[in-house]
Amino acid sequence: MRAVALPILDATHDLDPAAIESVRERGHCVVRGLATAEECASYLPEIQDGVDRWHPEPSPLADRDTYGKAFLQAMALRSVHKQTRGFVDSPRFAGVAAELLGVEGVRLYHDQALFKEAGGGRTPWHQDQNYWPLDTDDIVTMWMPLVDLDPAVGSMTFLDASHLDGDVGAGEISDSSDAAIERSIAVGNRSTTTHGALAAGDATFHKGWTIHSAGPNPTDATRPVMTIIWFADGARITEPNSPQQEFDLATWLDNGTPGTVAAGRRNPRLWPPS
Ligand code: SIN
Ligand code: NI
């Protein structure tokens, strides 16, 4: 156990109005300098500990499917390894999420680290929200690298304005979602955007239906990224429509009853801070 004082991430961030407009119109944005390099460096060992608990002995990349090759996924670190809580529960991050969504308050859906290992594969095109039994589109994910990203790895690529398409029916993240979305991009002649190689503490935000993918990691260093998902306070639980939604209902929403307001043990209101 490290005896370090972890930084408190409560100072508010002065958000550029262009970021709010970008989320509204394109379904994604970049926010530079949301955390400092020092803040990221302080939390990286704790987040790494959480990833190691989830994946004590990762299998060789060659033995995994496309999704498995994309990253080591470590969920709910704030519960698994409490030293990460100062990062996940940050009012600074939650305040930006609320501002980007244009809502009064947000609750945590869950956090997850996505560490793309050296030699890791491409993240297939997909939508996140088809996993989530919630009745609102006001859901946003922050994706923040904890080190400066190598340009050869870069950040995510978004299909512009795809948050307005709703569920495009591509299903869960896989080769099949990738191929279906790739085809629809070609047919619709749609534009995509990447915000490029971010510095530690820069972050992208994307809405639940925004279609996204990420490139492979051809370098010999892991890409350590932390993500946090929030939904608008007051959102209600919906009847799960797939095994994945059943999993999410049980895991992130405390097995709450469809029709009730989502406010389970794992969903603290993080903005406004109590
Ligand atoms: C990635 O980190 O490669 C993908 C993240 C996401 O799907 O949200
Ligand atoms: Ni995703």
mmCIF file of C-alpha atoms and ligand atoms in Angstrom:
data_model
loop_
_atom_site.group_PDB
_atom_site.id
_atom_site.type_symbol
_atom_site.label_atom_id
_atom_site.label_comp_id
_atom_site.label_asym_id
_atom_site.label_seq_id
_atom_site.Cartn_x
_atom_site.Cartn_y
_atom_site.Cartn_z
ATOM 1 C CA MET A 1 0.000 0.000 0.000
ATOM 2 C CA ARG A 2 1.478 3.367 -1.021
ATOM 3 C CA ALA A 3 1.221 6.085 1.607
ATOM 4 C CA VAL A 4 0.755 9.040 -0.712
ATOM 5 C CA ALA A 5 -1.655 11.913 -0.540
ATOM 6 C CA LEU A 6 -3.592 11.819 -3.768
ATOM 7 C CA PRO A 7 -4.631 15.159 -5.260
ATOM 8 C CA ILE A 8 -8.198 16.347 -4.778
ATOM 9 C CA LEU A 9 -9.658 17.116 -8.194
ATOM 10 C CA ASP A 10 -12.248 19.657 -7.186
ATOM 11 C CA ALA A 11 -11.112 22.943 -8.732
ATOM 12 C CA THR A 12 -13.595 23.751 -11.480
ATOM 13 C CA HIS A 13 -12.583 23.850 -15.144
ATOM 14 C CA ASP A 14 -13.376 26.868 -17.293
ATOM 15 C CA LEU A 15 -15.077 25.078 -20.182
ATOM 16 C CA ASP A 16 -14.812 26.519 -23.707
ATOM 17 C CA PRO A 17 -18.393 27.057 -25.035
ATOM 18 C CA ALA A 18 -17.162 25.546 -28.350
ATOM 19 C CA ALA A 19 -16.931 22.188 -26.554
ATOM 20 C CA ILE A 20 -20.607 22.358 -25.563
ATOM 21 C CA GLU A 21 -21.561 23.224 -29.143
ATOM 22 C CA SER A 22 -19.405 20.383 -30.480
ATOM 23 C CA VAL A 23 -21.140 17.836 -28.244
ATOM 24 C CA ARG A 24 -24.551 19.201 -29.219
ATOM 25 C CA GLU A 25 -23.825 19.186 -32.956
ATOM 26 C CA ARG A 26 -21.261 16.426 -33.477
ATOM 27 C CA GLY A 27 -21.736 14.240 -30.384
ATOM 28 C CA HIS A 28 -18.158 14.608 -29.154
ATOM 29 C CA CYS A 29 -15.523 17.160 -28.157
ATOM 30 C CA VAL A 30 -12.026 17.493 -26.775
ATOM 31 C CA VAL A 31 -11.269 19.317 -23.517
ATOM 32 C CA ARG A 32 -7.578 20.106 -23.161
ATOM 33 C CA GLY A 33 -5.887 20.435 -19.782
ATOM 34 C CA LEU A 34 -8.783 19.043 -17.753
ATOM 35 C CA ALA A 35 -6.265 17.422 -15.404
ATOM 36 C CA THR A 36 -2.598 18.247 -14.994
ATOM 37 C CA ALA A 37 0.171 15.823 -15.927
ATOM 38 C CA GLU A 38 1.036 15.652 -12.200
ATOM 39 C CA GLU A 39 -2.540 14.736 -11.233
ATOM 40 C CA CYS A 40 -2.524 11.975 -13.850
ATOM 41 C CA ALA A 41 0.879 10.721 -12.706
ATOM 42 C CA SER A 42 -0.399 10.545 -9.101
ATOM 43 C CA TYR A 43 -3.396 8.410 -10.010
ATOM 44 C CA LEU A 44 -1.736 6.232 -12.660
ATOM 45 C CA PRO A 45 -0.185 3.728 -10.176
ATOM 46 C CA GLU A 46 -3.532 3.395 -8.385
ATOM 47 C CA ILE A 47 -5.426 2.851 -11.631
ATOM 48 C CA GLN A 48 -2.709 0.421 -12.744
ATOM 49 C CA ASP A 49 -3.266 -1.500 -9.471
ATOM 50 C CA GLY A 50 -6.952 -1.750 -10.327
ATOM 51 C CA VAL A 51 -6.145 -3.064 -13.811
ATOM 52 C CA ASP A 52 -3.702 -5.621 -12.337
ATOM 53 C CA ARG A 53 -6.406 -6.869 -9.936
ATOM 54 C CA TRP A 54 -8.771 -7.429 -12.841
ATOM 55 C CA HIS A 55 -6.108 -8.948 -15.084
ATOM 56 C CA PRO A 56 -3.415 -10.627 -12.949
ATOM 57 C CA GLU A 57 -2.283 -12.804 -15.854
ATOM 58 C CA PRO A 58 -3.502 -11.486 -19.198
ATOM 59 C CA SER A 59 -3.612 -14.157 -21.897
ATOM 60 C CA PRO A 60 -1.348 -13.703 -24.945
ATOM 61 C CA LEU A 61 -2.807 -11.206 -27.426
ATOM 62 C CA ALA A 62 -2.685 -13.835 -30.167
ATOM 63 C CA ASP A 63 -5.188 -16.005 -28.245
ATOM 64 C CA ARG A 64 -7.857 -13.273 -27.990
ATOM 65 C CA ASP A 65 -10.701 -12.186 -30.276
ATOM 66 C CA THR A 66 -10.811 -8.703 -31.839
ATOM 67 C CA TYR A 67 -12.517 -7.113 -28.818
ATOM 68 C CA GLY A 68 -10.091 -8.840 -26.427
ATOM 69 C CA LYS A 69 -7.097 -7.571 -28.401
ATOM 70 C CA ALA A 70 -8.363 -3.957 -28.229
ATOM 71 C CA PHE A 71 -7.684 -3.339 -24.525
ATOM 72 C CA LEU A 72 -7.578 -4.683 -21.004
ATOM 73 C CA GLN A 73 -10.855 -3.498 -19.498
ATOM 74 C CA ALA A 74 -11.060 -2.959 -15.741
ATOM 75 C CA MET A 75 -14.428 -1.797 -14.480
ATOM 76 C CA ALA A 76 -15.679 -0.082 -11.322
ATOM 77 C CA LEU A 77 -12.213 0.718 -10.042
ATOM 78 C CA ARG A 78 -13.711 3.087 -7.467
ATOM 79 C CA SER A 79 -15.185 0.021 -5.754
ATOM 80 C CA VAL A 80 -12.377 -2.449 -6.473
ATOM 81 C CA HIS A 81 -9.544 -0.144 -5.451
ATOM 82 C CA LYS A 82 -10.737 2.780 -3.360
ATOM 83 C CA GLN A 83 -7.601 4.863 -3.959
ATOM 84 C CA THR A 84 -9.028 5.607 -7.411
ATOM 85 C CA ARG A 85 -12.134 7.232 -5.930
ATOM 86 C CA GLY A 86 -10.661 10.726 -5.838
ATOM 87 C CA PHE A 87 -10.274 10.491 -9.613
ATOM 88 C CA VAL A 88 -13.607 8.874 -10.479
ATOM 89 C CA ASP A 89 -15.678 11.018 -8.116
ATOM 90 C CA SER A 90 -13.961 14.251 -9.157
ATOM 91 C CA PRO A 91 -16.430 17.160 -9.079
ATOM 92 C CA ARG A 92 -14.293 18.862 -11.720
ATOM 93 C CA PHE A 93 -14.896 16.065 -14.231
ATOM 94 C CA ALA A 94 -18.559 15.629 -13.272
ATOM 95 C CA GLY A 95 -19.158 19.383 -13.535
ATOM 96 C CA VAL A 96 -17.806 19.376 -17.089
ATOM 97 C CA ALA A 97 -20.012 16.383 -17.925
ATOM 98 C CA ALA A 98 -23.105 18.242 -16.648
ATOM 99 C CA GLU A 99 -22.176 21.373 -18.589
ATOM 100 C CA LEU A 100 -21.591 19.405 -21.796
ATOM 101 C CA LEU A 101 -24.959 17.679 -21.431
ATOM 102 C CA GLY A 102 -26.683 20.935 -20.467
ATOM 103 C CA VAL A 103 -28.209 19.376 -17.342
ATOM 104 C CA GLU A 104 -28.343 20.462 -13.703
ATOM 105 C CA GLY A 105 -26.877 17.297 -12.243
ATOM 106 C CA VAL A 106 -25.197 14.006 -13.138
ATOM 107 C CA ARG A 107 -24.825 10.622 -11.483
ATOM 108 C CA LEU A 108 -22.076 8.097 -12.028
ATOM 109 C CA TYR A 109 -22.950 5.153 -14.266
ATOM 110 C CA HIS A 110 -19.561 3.506 -13.925
ATOM 111 C CA ASP A 111 -15.856 3.950 -14.492
ATOM 112 C CA GLN A 112 -13.509 1.750 -16.447
ATOM 113 C CA ALA A 113 -9.839 1.725 -17.332
ATOM 114 C CA LEU A 114 -9.080 0.807 -20.942
ATOM 115 C CA PHE A 115 -5.414 -0.076 -21.242
ATOM 116 C CA LYS A 116 -4.448 -0.826 -24.840
ATOM 117 C CA GLU A 117 -1.380 -2.999 -24.512
ATOM 118 C CA ALA A 118 1.744 -2.800 -26.678
ATOM 119 C CA GLY A 119 0.773 -4.514 -29.920
ATOM 120 C CA GLY A 120 -2.936 -4.261 -29.008
ATOM 121 C CA GLY A 121 -5.460 -4.242 -31.830
ATOM 122 C CA ARG A 122 -7.916 -1.750 -33.240
ATOM 123 C CA THR A 123 -11.067 -0.922 -31.249
ATOM 124 C CA PRO A 124 -13.937 -1.817 -33.604
ATOM 125 C CA TRP A 125 -16.607 0.754 -34.502
ATOM 126 C CA HIS A 126 -19.474 0.555 -32.024
ATOM 127 C CA GLN A 127 -22.062 2.422 -29.986
ATOM 128 C CA ASP A 128 -21.999 2.271 -26.175
ATOM 129 C CA GLN A 129 -25.577 3.055 -25.309
ATOM 130 C CA ASN A 130 -27.120 -0.182 -26.532
ATOM 131 C CA TYR A 131 -25.673 -1.744 -23.352
ATOM 132 C CA TRP A 132 -27.453 0.728 -21.061
ATOM 133 C CA PRO A 133 -31.028 0.284 -19.763
ATOM 134 C CA LEU A 134 -31.658 3.996 -19.194
ATOM 135 C CA ASP A 135 -34.399 6.203 -20.626
ATOM 136 C CA THR A 136 -32.239 9.219 -21.461
ATOM 137 C CA ASP A 137 -29.841 10.242 -24.233
ATOM 138 C CA ASP A 138 -28.133 12.551 -21.758
ATOM 139 C CA ILE A 139 -25.231 10.199 -21.075
ATOM 140 C CA VAL A 140 -21.622 11.103 -21.686
ATOM 141 C CA THR A 141 -18.264 9.326 -21.424
ATOM 142 C CA MET A 142 -14.965 10.974 -20.602
ATOM 143 C CA TRP A 143 -11.886 9.279 -22.118
ATOM 144 C CA MET A 144 -8.646 10.546 -20.593
ATOM 145 C CA PRO A 145 -5.089 9.311 -21.232
ATOM 146 C CA LEU A 146 -2.914 9.324 -18.108
ATOM 147 C CA VAL A 147 0.294 9.828 -20.124
ATOM 148 C CA ASP A 148 1.008 11.774 -23.307
ATOM 149 C CA LEU A 149 -0.177 9.618 -26.171
ATOM 150 C CA ASP A 150 2.192 8.608 -28.926
ATOM 151 C CA PRO A 151 0.842 9.967 -32.253
ATOM 152 C CA ALA A 152 1.132 6.399 -33.605
ATOM 153 C CA VAL A 153 -1.541 5.373 -31.061
ATOM 154 C CA GLY A 154 -3.656 8.526 -30.955
ATOM 155 C CA SER A 155 -7.122 8.863 -29.447
ATOM 156 C CA MET A 156 -10.568 7.801 -30.611
ATOM 157 C CA THR A 157 -12.227 8.500 -33.947
ATOM 158 C CA PHE A 158 -15.872 9.604 -33.924
ATOM 159 C CA LEU A 159 -18.538 9.488 -36.606
ATOM 160 C CA ASP A 160 -19.759 13.083 -36.610
ATOM 161 C CA ALA A 161 -23.368 13.695 -35.553
ATOM 162 C CA SER A 162 -24.009 9.971 -35.090
ATOM 163 C CA HIS A 163 -25.445 10.712 -31.605
ATOM 164 C CA LEU A 164 -28.506 11.908 -33.536
ATOM 165 C CA ASP A 165 -28.935 8.526 -35.276
ATOM 166 C CA GLY A 166 -29.990 6.655 -32.116
ATOM 167 C CA ASP A 167 -29.437 2.910 -32.145
ATOM 168 C CA VAL A 168 -28.144 1.986 -35.616
ATOM 169 C CA GLY A 169 -28.543 -1.713 -34.811
ATOM 170 C CA ALA A 170 -24.855 -2.608 -35.140
ATOM 171 C CA GLY A 171 -25.061 -4.630 -31.919
ATOM 172 C CA GLU A 172 -22.294 -5.304 -29.475
ATOM 173 C CA ILE A 173 -18.686 -4.318 -30.155
ATOM 174 C CA SER A 174 -17.232 -6.913 -32.539
ATOM 175 C CA ASP A 175 -15.983 -7.503 -36.066
ATOM 176 C CA SER A 176 -19.617 -7.429 -37.108
ATOM 177 C CA SER A 177 -20.384 -3.968 -35.591
ATOM 178 C CA ASP A 178 -17.171 -2.749 -37.207
ATOM 179 C CA ALA A 179 -18.088 -4.006 -40.678
ATOM 180 C CA ALA A 180 -21.707 -2.786 -40.513
ATOM 181 C CA ILE A 181 -20.703 0.716 -39.428
ATOM 182 C CA GLU A 182 -17.812 0.859 -41.903
ATOM 183 C CA ARG A 183 -20.292 0.097 -44.713
ATOM 184 C CA SER A 184 -22.778 2.717 -43.540
ATOM 185 C CA ILE A 185 -20.038 5.363 -43.347
ATOM 186 C CA ALA A 186 -19.003 4.614 -46.933
ATOM 187 C CA VAL A 187 -22.582 4.601 -48.225
ATOM 188 C CA GLY A 188 -23.596 7.767 -46.372
ATOM 189 C CA ASN A 189 -20.334 9.554 -47.187
ATOM 190 C CA ARG A 190 -20.195 10.646 -43.527
ATOM 191 C CA SER A 191 -17.391 12.623 -41.917
ATOM 192 C CA THR A 192 -15.286 11.325 -39.044
ATOM 193 C CA THR A 193 -13.115 13.243 -36.596
ATOM 194 C CA THR A 194 -10.206 12.371 -34.361
ATOM 195 C CA HIS A 195 -8.807 14.824 -31.871
ATOM 196 C CA GLY A 196 -5.352 13.314 -32.412
ATOM 197 C CA ALA A 197 -2.670 12.417 -29.903
ATOM 198 C CA LEU A 198 -3.803 13.883 -26.586
ATOM 199 C CA ALA A 199 -1.529 14.939 -23.738
ATOM 200 C CA ALA A 200 -1.935 13.467 -20.249
ATOM 201 C CA GLY A 201 -5.007 15.099 -18.701
ATOM 202 C CA ASP A 202 -6.626 16.119 -22.001
ATOM 203 C CA ALA A 203 -9.889 14.276 -22.548
ATOM 204 C CA THR A 204 -12.487 13.551 -25.160
ATOM 205 C CA PHE A 205 -16.175 13.339 -24.298
ATOM 206 C CA HIS A 206 -18.762 11.492 -26.381
ATOM 207 C CA LYS A 207 -22.462 10.863 -26.028
ATOM 208 C CA GLY A 208 -23.955 7.417 -25.560
ATOM 209 C CA TRP A 209 -25.041 6.914 -29.171
ATOM 210 C CA THR A 210 -21.978 8.517 -30.787
ATOM 211 C CA ILE A 211 -20.286 5.916 -32.980
ATOM 212 C CA HIS A 212 -16.579 5.554 -32.253
ATOM 213 C CA SER A 213 -13.489 3.417 -32.812
ATOM 214 C CA ALA A 214 -9.774 3.635 -32.019
ATOM 215 C CA GLY A 215 -6.594 2.623 -33.786
ATOM 216 C CA PRO A 216 -4.213 -0.181 -32.775
ATOM 217 C CA ASN A 217 -1.153 0.269 -30.579
ATOM 218 C CA PRO A 218 1.918 -0.403 -32.715
ATOM 219 C CA THR A 219 4.298 0.934 -30.008
ATOM 220 C CA ASP A 220 5.945 -1.047 -27.233
ATOM 221 C CA ALA A 221 4.244 0.916 -24.432
ATOM 222 C CA THR A 222 0.749 0.461 -22.997
ATOM 223 C CA ARG A 223 -1.831 3.205 -23.680
ATOM 224 C CA PRO A 224 -3.265 3.883 -20.202
ATOM 225 C CA VAL A 225 -6.700 5.490 -20.485
ATOM 226 C CA MET A 226 -9.310 6.046 -17.807
ATOM 227 C CA THR A 227 -12.969 6.535 -18.653
ATOM 228 C CA ILE A 228 -15.945 7.712 -16.606
ATOM 229 C CA ILE A 229 -19.588 7.584 -17.677
ATOM 230 C CA TRP A 230 -22.271 9.833 -16.173
ATOM 231 C CA PHE A 231 -26.001 10.149 -16.854
ATOM 232 C CA ALA A 232 -28.383 13.029 -16.181
ATOM 233 C CA ASP A 233 -29.742 12.942 -12.649
ATOM 234 C CA GLY A 234 -33.407 11.910 -12.795
ATOM 235 C CA ALA A 235 -32.993 9.349 -15.612
ATOM 236 C CA ARG A 236 -35.147 6.249 -15.214
ATOM 237 C CA ILE A 237 -34.326 2.596 -15.599
ATOM 238 C CA THR A 238 -35.827 0.829 -18.623
ATOM 239 C CA GLU A 239 -36.755 -2.834 -19.115
ATOM 240 C CA PRO A 240 -33.544 -4.573 -20.245
ATOM 241 C CA ASN A 241 -33.760 -5.634 -23.893
ATOM 242 C CA SER A 242 -30.679 -7.899 -24.124
ATOM 243 C CA PRO A 243 -28.419 -10.050 -21.926
ATOM 244 C CA GLN A 244 -25.935 -7.157 -21.922
ATOM 245 C CA GLN A 245 -28.577 -4.772 -20.571
ATOM 246 C CA GLU A 246 -29.543 -7.372 -17.949
ATOM 247 C CA PHE A 247 -25.900 -7.479 -16.892
ATOM 248 C CA ASP A 248 -25.744 -3.686 -16.667
ATOM 249 C CA LEU A 249 -29.002 -3.504 -14.714
ATOM 250 C CA ALA A 250 -27.679 -5.974 -12.147
ATOM 251 C CA THR A 251 -24.133 -4.632 -12.041
ATOM 252 C CA TRP A 252 -24.394 -0.853 -12.351
ATOM 253 C CA LEU A 253 -27.994 -0.095 -11.424
ATOM 254 C CA ASP A 254 -28.354 -2.246 -8.310
ATOM 255 C CA ASN A 255 -31.017 -4.380 -9.996
ATOM 256 C CA GLY A 256 -33.361 -1.394 -9.793
ATOM 257 C CA THR A 257 -36.948 -1.700 -10.940
ATOM 258 C CA PRO A 258 -37.679 -0.561 -14.512
ATOM 259 C CA GLY A 259 -39.578 2.728 -14.412
ATOM 260 C CA THR A 260 -37.877 3.986 -11.254
ATOM 261 C CA VAL A 261 -35.263 6.724 -11.056
ATOM 262 C CA ALA A 262 -31.729 5.350 -11.411
ATOM 263 C CA ALA A 263 -30.012 6.199 -8.130
ATOM 264 C CA GLY A 264 -28.518 2.970 -6.787
ATOM 265 C CA ARG A 265 -25.539 2.443 -4.495
ATOM 266 C CA ARG A 266 -23.155 2.643 -7.415
ATOM 267 C CA ASN A 267 -24.701 5.818 -8.825
ATOM 268 C CA PRO A 268 -23.744 8.668 -6.496
ATOM 269 C CA ARG A 269 -24.742 12.127 -7.627
ATOM 270 C CA LEU A 270 -21.391 13.699 -8.460
ATOM 271 C CA TRP A 271 -22.656 17.064 -9.699
ATOM 272 C CA PRO A 272 -23.643 19.266 -8.040
ATOM 273 C CA PRO A 273 -21.444 17.952 -5.242
ATOM 274 C CA SER A 274 -23.351 17.186 -2.032
HETATM 275 C C1 SIN B 1 -10.737 2.595 -26.687
HETATM 276 O O1 SIN B 1 -10.304 3.080 -25.651
HETATM 277 O O2 SIN B 1 -9.983 2.085 -27.511
HETATM 278 C C2 SIN B 1 -12.204 2.605 -26.940
HETATM 279 C C3 SIN B 1 -12.969 3.291 -25.898
HETATM 280 C C4 SIN B 1 -14.460 3.234 -26.060
HETATM 281 O O3 SIN B 1 -14.977 2.415 -26.774
HETATM 282 O O4 SIN B 1 -15.168 4.034 -25.430
HETATM 283 NI NI NI B 2 -17.122 2.648 -26.563
#
